[in-house]
Coordinates of C-alpha atoms in Angstrom, one line a residue:
M1 CA 0.2 0.4 -0.1
M2 CA 1.7 3.3 -1.0
L3 CA 0.8 5.9 1.7
S4 CA 2.4 10.1 1.4
D5 CA 4.9 10.9 4.5
V6 CA 1.3 13.1 5.9
M7 CA -0.3 9.8 5.8
E8 CA 1.7 7.9 7.7
D9 CA 2.9 10.9 9.9
Y10 CA -1.2 10.7 10.9
L11 CA -0.4 7.2 11.6
K12 CA 2.4 7.3 13.9
V13 CA 0.7 10.2 15.9
I14 CA -2.7 8.2 16.3
Y15 CA -0.4 4.7 18.1
Q16 CA 1.8 7.5 20.1
L17 CA -1.6 9.1 21.4
Q18 CA -2.9 5.9 22.1
Q19 CA -0.4 4.9 23.9
G20 CA -1.6 4.1 27.8
T21 CA -5.2 4.7 27.0
D22 CA -8.0 2.8 25.7
D23 CA -9.8 5.8 24.8
R24 CA -10.2 7.0 21.4
I25 CA -8.0 9.5 19.6
K26 CA -9.8 13.1 19.4
T27 CA -9.1 15.4 16.6
S28 CA -8.5 18.1 18.5
E29 CA -5.6 16.0 19.8
I30 CA -3.9 14.9 16.9
A31 CA -4.5 19.0 15.4
D32 CA -2.4 20.1 18.5
E33 CA 0.4 16.7 18.1
L34 CA 0.4 17.9 14.4
D35 CA 0.2 22.0 15.1
V36 CA -2.4 21.7 12.1
T37 CA -6.3 23.0 12.0
S38 CA -9.0 20.3 13.2
P39 CA -10.7 20.8 9.8
T40 CA -7.5 19.5 8.5
V41 CA -7.1 16.6 10.6
T42 CA -10.9 15.5 9.4
S43 CA -10.0 15.6 6.0
M44 CA -7.0 12.7 6.7
L45 CA -9.3 11.0 8.7
E46 CA -11.7 10.8 6.0
K47 CA -8.9 9.4 4.1
L48 CA -7.2 7.3 6.0
E49 CA -10.7 5.4 7.1
D50 CA -11.4 4.9 3.1
R51 CA -8.3 2.7 3.0
G52 CA -9.0 0.6 6.2
L53 CA -6.3 2.0 8.7
I54 CA -8.4 3.7 11.4
D55 CA -12.0 3.3 13.1
R56 CA -13.4 6.0 13.0
E57 CA -16.6 7.3 14.7
K58 CA -18.4 10.6 14.7
Y59 CA -17.6 13.3 17.6
R60 CA -15.9 9.9 19.8
G61 CA -13.0 9.8 17.7
V62 CA -10.4 6.9 16.4
T63 CA -8.3 4.0 16.6
L64 CA -6.4 2.2 14.6
T65 CA -7.0 -1.2 12.8
D66 CA -4.4 -3.7 12.4
E67 CA -3.0 -2.9 9.3
G68 CA -3.1 0.7 10.7
E69 CA -1.0 -0.2 13.6
T70 CA 1.1 -2.3 11.3
V71 CA 2.6 0.7 9.2
A72 CA 2.7 3.1 12.8
L73 CA 5.0 0.5 13.7
E74 CA 6.9 0.1 11.1
I75 CA 7.5 4.3 11.3
V76 CA 8.0 3.7 14.8
R77 CA 10.7 1.5 14.0
H78 CA 11.9 3.7 11.8
H79 CA 12.6 6.6 13.4
R80 CA 13.4 5.4 16.5
L81 CA 16.8 2.5 15.0
L82 CA 17.6 5.8 13.0
E83 CA 17.4 8.2 16.0
A84 CA 19.9 5.5 17.5
Y85 CA 22.3 5.4 14.7
L86 CA 22.7 9.2 14.5
T87 CA 23.7 9.2 18.3
E88 CA 25.8 5.7 18.1
H89 CA 27.8 6.3 14.8
L90 CA 27.7 9.7 13.5
D91 CA 27.9 11.8 16.4
Y92 CA 24.6 13.2 17.1
D93 CA 23.3 14.9 19.9
W94 CA 20.6 13.3 21.5
S95 CA 18.8 16.7 21.1
E96 CA 19.4 16.9 17.4
V97 CA 17.5 13.5 16.2
H98 CA 14.2 13.8 16.2
D99 CA 14.6 16.0 13.2
E100 CA 16.3 14.4 11.3
A101 CA 14.7 10.8 11.6
D102 CA 11.1 13.0 10.8
R103 CA 12.8 13.3 7.3
L104 CA 14.4 10.4 7.1
E105 CA 12.2 7.6 8.5
H106 CA 9.8 7.6 5.8
H107 CA 12.1 7.1 2.8
I108 CA 14.8 4.1 3.6
S109 CA 14.6 0.9 2.4
E110 CA 14.2 -2.6 4.9
D111 CA 17.2 -3.8 3.8
F112 CA 18.3 -0.2 4.9
E113 CA 16.7 -0.8 7.8
E114 CA 17.8 -4.3 8.4
R115 CA 21.5 -3.2 8.0
V116 CA 20.9 -0.5 10.6
A117 CA 19.7 -2.6 13.2
D118 CA 22.7 -5.2 12.5
A119 CA 24.9 -2.5 13.1
L120 CA 23.2 -1.8 16.5
D121 CA 22.8 -5.2 17.4
E122 CA 19.0 -4.9 17.2
P123 CA 18.3 -2.6 20.1
D124 CA 15.6 -2.7 22.5
V125 CA 14.9 0.9 23.3
D126 CA 15.9 4.7 21.3
P127 CA 18.7 6.9 23.0
H128 CA 15.7 8.5 24.8
G129 CA 14.0 5.4 26.5
S130 CA 11.5 4.8 24.1
P131 CA 11.0 1.1 22.9
I132 CA 11.6 0.0 19.4
P133 CA 9.2 -2.3 17.6
N134 CA 10.9 -5.2 16.5
A135 CA 11.7 -6.6 13.2
D136 CA 8.0 -8.4 13.3
L137 CA 6.5 -5.6 14.1
E138 CA 5.1 -6.4 17.2
P139 CA 3.9 -3.3 19.7
P140 CA 6.8 -3.2 22.4
E141 CA 6.4 -3.6 26.2
R142 CA 6.3 -0.2 27.7
P143 CA 8.2 0.2 30.8
D144 CA 5.6 0.4 33.9
S145 CA 6.9 4.0 34.4
D146 CA 5.2 7.5 35.4
S147 CA 6.2 11.1 34.7
V148 CA 8.4 12.1 38.1
I149 CA 6.5 14.5 39.3
E150 CA 4.1 11.8 40.4
F151 CA 6.8 10.7 43.1
E152 CA 7.5 11.7 46.8
E153 CA 10.2 13.6 48.6
G154 CA 12.6 10.4 49.9
D155 CA 11.6 8.2 47.1
A156 CA 14.4 7.0 44.5
V157 CA 13.6 6.0 41.2
V158 CA 15.3 5.8 37.9
V159 CA 14.9 7.5 34.4
E160 CA 12.9 5.3 31.9
E161 CA 12.2 8.0 29.4
V162 CA 12.2 10.8 27.9
A163 CA 10.3 12.6 25.2
D164 CA 12.1 13.6 22.2
H165 CA 10.5 16.2 20.4
D166 CA 11.6 19.3 22.1
P167 CA 15.9 20.2 22.2
E168 CA 15.8 22.7 24.5
I169 CA 14.5 20.4 27.1
L170 CA 16.8 17.3 25.8
S171 CA 19.5 19.6 26.1
Y172 CA 18.9 20.9 29.6
L173 CA 18.1 17.0 31.0
A174 CA 21.7 16.3 29.3
D175 CA 23.4 19.1 31.1
H176 CA 22.0 18.1 34.5
G177 CA 22.5 14.2 33.9
V178 CA 19.1 13.2 33.4
E179 CA 19.2 10.7 30.9
P180 CA 17.6 6.8 30.7
G181 CA 19.6 4.6 33.4
V182 CA 20.4 7.4 35.6
E183 CA 18.9 7.0 39.0
L184 CA 17.4 10.2 41.3
E185 CA 16.7 10.6 44.5
I186 CA 13.3 13.0 44.7
L187 CA 14.4 15.7 47.1
E188 CA 11.2 18.1 46.6
V189 CA 7.9 18.6 45.4
A190 CA 7.3 21.9 45.2
P191 CA 3.1 22.5 45.4
F192 CA 3.6 24.6 41.9
G193 CA 5.1 21.3 40.4
M194 CA 8.9 21.9 40.3
V195 CA 10.7 18.9 41.1
T196 CA 14.4 19.1 42.8
A197 CA 16.0 15.5 42.6
R198 CA 19.6 14.5 43.0
S199 CA 21.6 12.5 40.5
N200 CA 22.8 9.1 42.4
E201 CA 25.5 9.2 39.6
S202 CA 26.7 13.1 39.9
D203 CA 25.5 13.8 43.1
R204 CA 24.5 17.1 41.7
S205 CA 21.0 18.4 42.6
V206 CA 18.7 19.4 39.5
S207 CA 15.9 21.5 39.5
L208 CA 13.1 20.3 36.6
P209 CA 10.2 22.8 36.2
E210 CA 6.9 21.4 35.7
H211 CA 6.4 21.5 32.1
V212 CA 10.2 19.9 32.1
A213 CA 9.6 17.2 34.6
H214 CA 6.2 15.5 32.6
H215 CA 8.8 15.0 30.0
V216 CA 10.7 12.5 32.1
R217 CA 9.2 9.3 33.0
V218 CA 10.6 7.0 35.7
A219 CA 10.7 4.1 37.8
R220 CA 11.1 2.6 40.9
P221 CA 14.6 0.5 40.7
A222 CA 13.1 -3.1 40.6
E223 CA 15.1 -3.9 43.9
L224 CA 13.1 -1.8 45.6
E225 CA 9.8 -3.2 44.3
Q226 CA 10.8 -7.1 45.4

Protein backbone atom coordinates (compact mmCIF):
# COMPACT_ATOMS: atom_id res chain seq x y z
CA MET A 1 0.00 0.00 0.00
CA MET A 2 1.46 3.32 -1.10
CA LEU A 3 0.95 6.07 1.46
CA SER A 4 2.11 9.66 1.51
CA ASP A 5 4.54 10.88 4.15
CA VAL A 6 1.71 12.89 5.70
CA MET A 7 -0.53 9.83 5.98
CA GLU A 8 2.26 7.95 7.72
CA ASP A 9 2.79 10.89 10.09
CA TYR A 10 -0.88 10.77 11.08
CA LEU A 11 -0.76 7.04 11.75
CA LYS A 12 2.38 7.43 13.84
CA VAL A 13 0.86 10.23 15.90
CA ILE A 14 -2.36 8.28 16.51
CA TYR A 15 -0.28 5.28 17.61
CA GLN A 16 1.74 7.41 20.02
CA LEU A 17 -1.36 9.09 21.46
CA GLN A 18 -2.97 5.68 22.00
CA GLN A 19 -0.16 4.52 24.28
CA GLY A 20 -1.34 4.19 27.86
CA THR A 21 -5.01 4.80 27.13
CA ASP A 22 -8.03 2.79 26.02
CA ASP A 23 -9.81 5.92 24.83
CA ARG A 24 -10.32 6.88 21.23
CA ILE A 25 -8.07 9.68 20.00
CA LYS A 26 -9.90 12.93 19.35
CA THR A 27 -9.44 15.17 16.33
CA SER A 28 -8.31 18.03 18.57
CA GLU A 29 -5.52 15.90 20.09
CA ILE A 30 -4.15 15.05 16.65
CA ALA A 31 -4.43 18.68 15.55
CA ASP A 32 -2.46 19.83 18.61
CA GLU A 33 0.23 17.21 18.09
CA LEU A 34 0.71 18.02 14.40
CA ASP A 35 0.08 21.77 14.75
CA VAL A 36 -2.65 21.81 12.11
CA THR A 37 -6.32 22.79 12.13
CA SER A 38 -9.12 20.41 13.09
CA PRO A 39 -10.71 20.61 9.59
CA THR A 40 -7.35 19.54 8.12
CA VAL A 41 -7.27 16.55 10.47
CA THR A 42 -10.87 15.62 9.65
CA SER A 43 -10.08 15.60 5.93
CA MET A 44 -7.09 13.32 6.42
CA LEU A 45 -8.97 10.99 8.75
CA GLU A 46 -11.58 10.48 6.07
CA LYS A 47 -8.83 9.33 3.68
CA LEU A 48 -7.30 7.00 6.25
CA GLU A 49 -10.72 5.54 7.04
CA ASP A 50 -11.36 4.91 3.34
CA ARG A 51 -8.12 2.91 3.21
CA GLY A 52 -9.09 0.82 6.22
CA LEU A 53 -6.28 2.18 8.40
CA ILE A 54 -8.39 3.70 11.16
CA ASP A 55 -11.73 3.05 12.80
CA ARG A 56 -13.60 6.33 13.19
CA GLU A 57 -16.73 7.18 15.13
CA LYS A 58 -18.15 10.64 14.67
CA TYR A 59 -17.74 12.82 17.78
CA ARG A 60 -15.94 9.99 19.60
CA GLY A 61 -12.59 9.84 17.86
CA VAL A 62 -10.45 7.21 16.16
CA THR A 63 -8.38 4.12 16.78
CA LEU A 64 -5.98 2.32 14.48
CA THR A 65 -7.08 -0.84 12.73
CA ASP A 66 -4.68 -3.79 12.76
CA GLU A 67 -3.37 -2.72 9.35
CA GLY A 68 -3.02 0.88 10.46
CA GLU A 69 -1.12 -0.19 13.57
CA THR A 70 1.29 -2.26 11.48
CA VAL A 71 2.08 0.74 9.29
CA ALA A 72 2.53 2.95 12.36
CA LEU A 73 4.83 0.42 14.03
CA GLU A 74 7.02 0.27 10.94
CA ILE A 75 7.41 4.06 10.91
CA VAL A 76 8.08 4.13 14.65
CA ARG A 77 10.71 1.39 14.20
CA HIS A 78 12.38 3.37 11.41
CA HIS A 79 12.35 6.55 13.46
CA ARG A 80 13.81 5.08 16.63
CA LEU A 81 16.44 3.00 14.86
CA LEU A 82 17.53 6.11 12.98
CA GLU A 83 17.76 8.09 16.22
CA ALA A 84 19.95 5.37 17.71
CA TYR A 85 22.16 5.17 14.62
CA LEU A 86 22.60 8.93 14.40
CA THR A 87 23.73 9.18 18.02
CA GLU A 88 25.91 6.07 18.12
CA HIS A 89 27.58 6.19 14.73
CA LEU A 90 27.34 9.76 13.45
CA ASP A 91 27.95 11.65 16.70
CA TYR A 92 24.64 13.48 16.73
CA ASP A 93 23.52 14.89 20.05
CA TRP A 94 20.31 13.29 21.36
CA SER A 95 18.64 16.72 21.12
CA GLU A 96 19.24 16.79 17.34
CA VAL A 97 18.10 13.39 16.18
CA HIS A 98 14.30 13.69 16.38
CA ASP A 99 13.89 16.12 13.49
CA GLU A 100 16.52 14.32 11.41
CA ALA A 101 14.81 10.97 11.92
CA ASP A 102 11.45 12.56 11.06
CA ARG A 103 12.85 13.53 7.67
CA LEU A 104 14.41 10.13 6.96
CA GLU A 105 11.90 7.66 8.42
CA HIS A 106 9.64 7.59 5.34
CA HIS A 107 12.38 6.97 2.82
CA ILE A 108 14.59 4.10 3.96
CA SER A 109 14.35 0.65 2.39
CA GLU A 110 13.78 -2.58 4.29
CA ASP A 111 17.36 -3.58 3.48
CA PHE A 112 18.67 -0.33 4.94
CA GLU A 113 16.53 -0.83 8.05
CA GLU A 114 17.96 -4.35 8.53
CA ARG A 115 21.52 -3.09 8.14
CA VAL A 116 20.98 -0.30 10.65
CA ALA A 117 19.42 -2.72 13.15
CA ASP A 118 22.31 -5.16 12.66
CA ALA A 119 24.90 -2.41 13.10
CA LEU A 120 23.23 -1.48 16.38
CA ASP A 121 22.85 -5.13 17.48
CA GLU A 122 19.04 -4.89 17.48
CA PRO A 123 18.57 -2.34 20.29
CA ASP A 124 15.49 -2.49 22.51
CA VAL A 125 15.25 1.27 23.04
CA ASP A 126 16.28 4.48 21.32
CA PRO A 127 18.58 7.12 22.91
CA HIS A 128 15.61 8.60 24.79
CA GLY A 129 14.55 5.27 26.29
CA SER A 130 11.55 4.75 23.98
CA PRO A 131 11.01 1.07 23.08
CA ILE A 132 11.74 0.05 19.48
CA PRO A 133 9.28 -2.33 17.77
CA ASN A 134 11.03 -5.52 16.65
CA ALA A 135 11.48 -6.67 13.06
CA ASP A 136 8.15 -8.54 13.22
CA LEU A 137 6.46 -5.21 14.04
CA GLU A 138 5.01 -6.44 17.30
CA PRO A 139 3.92 -3.69 19.69
CA PRO A 140 6.78 -3.26 22.16
CA GLU A 141 6.24 -3.58 25.88
CA ARG A 142 6.37 -0.17 27.47
CA PRO A 143 8.15 0.30 30.80
CA ASP A 144 5.92 0.58 33.86
CA SER A 145 6.74 4.21 34.47
CA ASP A 146 5.18 7.53 35.45
CA SER A 147 6.12 11.17 35.16
CA VAL A 148 8.69 12.09 37.78
CA ILE A 149 6.19 14.65 39.08
CA GLU A 150 4.02 11.79 40.38
CA PHE A 151 6.59 10.75 43.01
CA GLU A 152 7.23 12.11 46.48
CA GLU A 153 10.10 13.46 48.52
CA GLY A 154 12.50 10.68 49.50
CA ASP A 155 11.54 8.35 46.65
CA ALA A 156 14.34 6.67 44.70
CA VAL A 157 13.63 6.30 40.98
CA VAL A 158 15.36 5.38 37.73
CA VAL A 159 14.89 7.41 34.55
CA GLU A 160 13.22 5.16 31.96
CA GLU A 161 12.26 7.50 29.12
CA VAL A 162 12.26 11.17 28.12
CA ALA A 163 10.15 12.80 25.42
CA ASP A 164 12.26 13.38 22.33
CA HIS A 165 10.60 16.26 20.48
CA ASP A 166 11.85 19.36 22.34
CA PRO A 167 15.57 20.01 21.73
CA GLU A 168 15.80 22.67 24.45
CA ILE A 169 14.42 20.32 27.11
CA LEU A 170 16.69 17.50 25.95
CA SER A 171 19.74 19.77 26.11
CA TYR A 172 18.74 20.91 29.61
CA LEU A 173 18.32 17.32 30.80
CA ALA A 174 21.63 16.21 29.27
CA ASP A 175 23.47 19.16 30.84
CA HIS A 176 22.14 18.05 34.24
CA GLY A 177 22.77 14.33 33.76
CA VAL A 178 19.11 13.28 33.53
CA GLU A 179 19.15 10.44 31.01
CA PRO A 180 17.73 6.89 30.77
CA GLY A 181 19.34 4.59 33.32
CA VAL A 182 20.27 7.37 35.77
CA GLU A 183 19.06 6.96 39.36
CA LEU A 184 17.48 9.97 41.04
CA GLU A 185 16.48 10.71 44.61
CA ILE A 186 13.49 13.04 44.84
CA LEU A 187 14.45 15.84 47.22
CA GLU A 188 11.39 18.08 46.90
CA VAL A 189 8.17 18.45 44.93
CA ALA A 190 6.99 22.05 45.19
CA PRO A 191 3.26 22.89 45.21
CA PHE A 192 3.62 24.61 41.82
CA GLY A 193 5.18 21.53 40.22
CA MET A 194 8.93 22.10 40.43
CA VAL A 195 10.77 18.84 41.17
CA THR A 196 14.22 18.90 42.76
CA ALA A 197 16.20 15.67 42.55
CA ARG A 198 19.71 14.42 43.14
CA SER A 199 21.48 12.28 40.58
CA ASN A 200 23.24 9.33 42.22
CA GLU A 201 25.60 9.25 39.24
CA SER A 202 26.92 12.81 39.56
CA ASP A 203 25.78 13.53 43.14
CA ARG A 204 24.41 16.83 41.83
CA SER A 205 20.94 18.22 42.42
CA VAL A 206 18.82 19.32 39.51
CA SER A 207 15.68 21.44 39.38
CA LEU A 208 13.03 20.28 36.93
CA PRO A 209 10.32 22.88 36.23
CA GLU A 210 6.85 21.37 35.80
CA HIS A 211 6.90 21.54 31.98
CA VAL A 212 10.26 19.71 31.99
CA ALA A 213 9.31 17.19 34.69
CA HIS A 214 6.31 16.03 32.66
CA HIS A 215 8.76 14.94 29.92
CA VAL A 216 10.70 12.62 32.27
CA ARG A 217 9.26 9.17 32.96
CA VAL A 218 10.74 7.18 35.82
CA ALA A 219 10.19 3.95 37.72
CA ARG A 220 11.21 2.62 41.07
CA PRO A 221 14.39 0.52 41.01
CA ALA A 222 13.57 -3.17 40.68
CA GLU A 223 15.20 -4.04 43.99
CA LEU A 224 12.79 -1.70 45.82
CA GLU A 225 9.76 -3.43 44.28
CA GLN A 226 10.69 -6.93 45.43
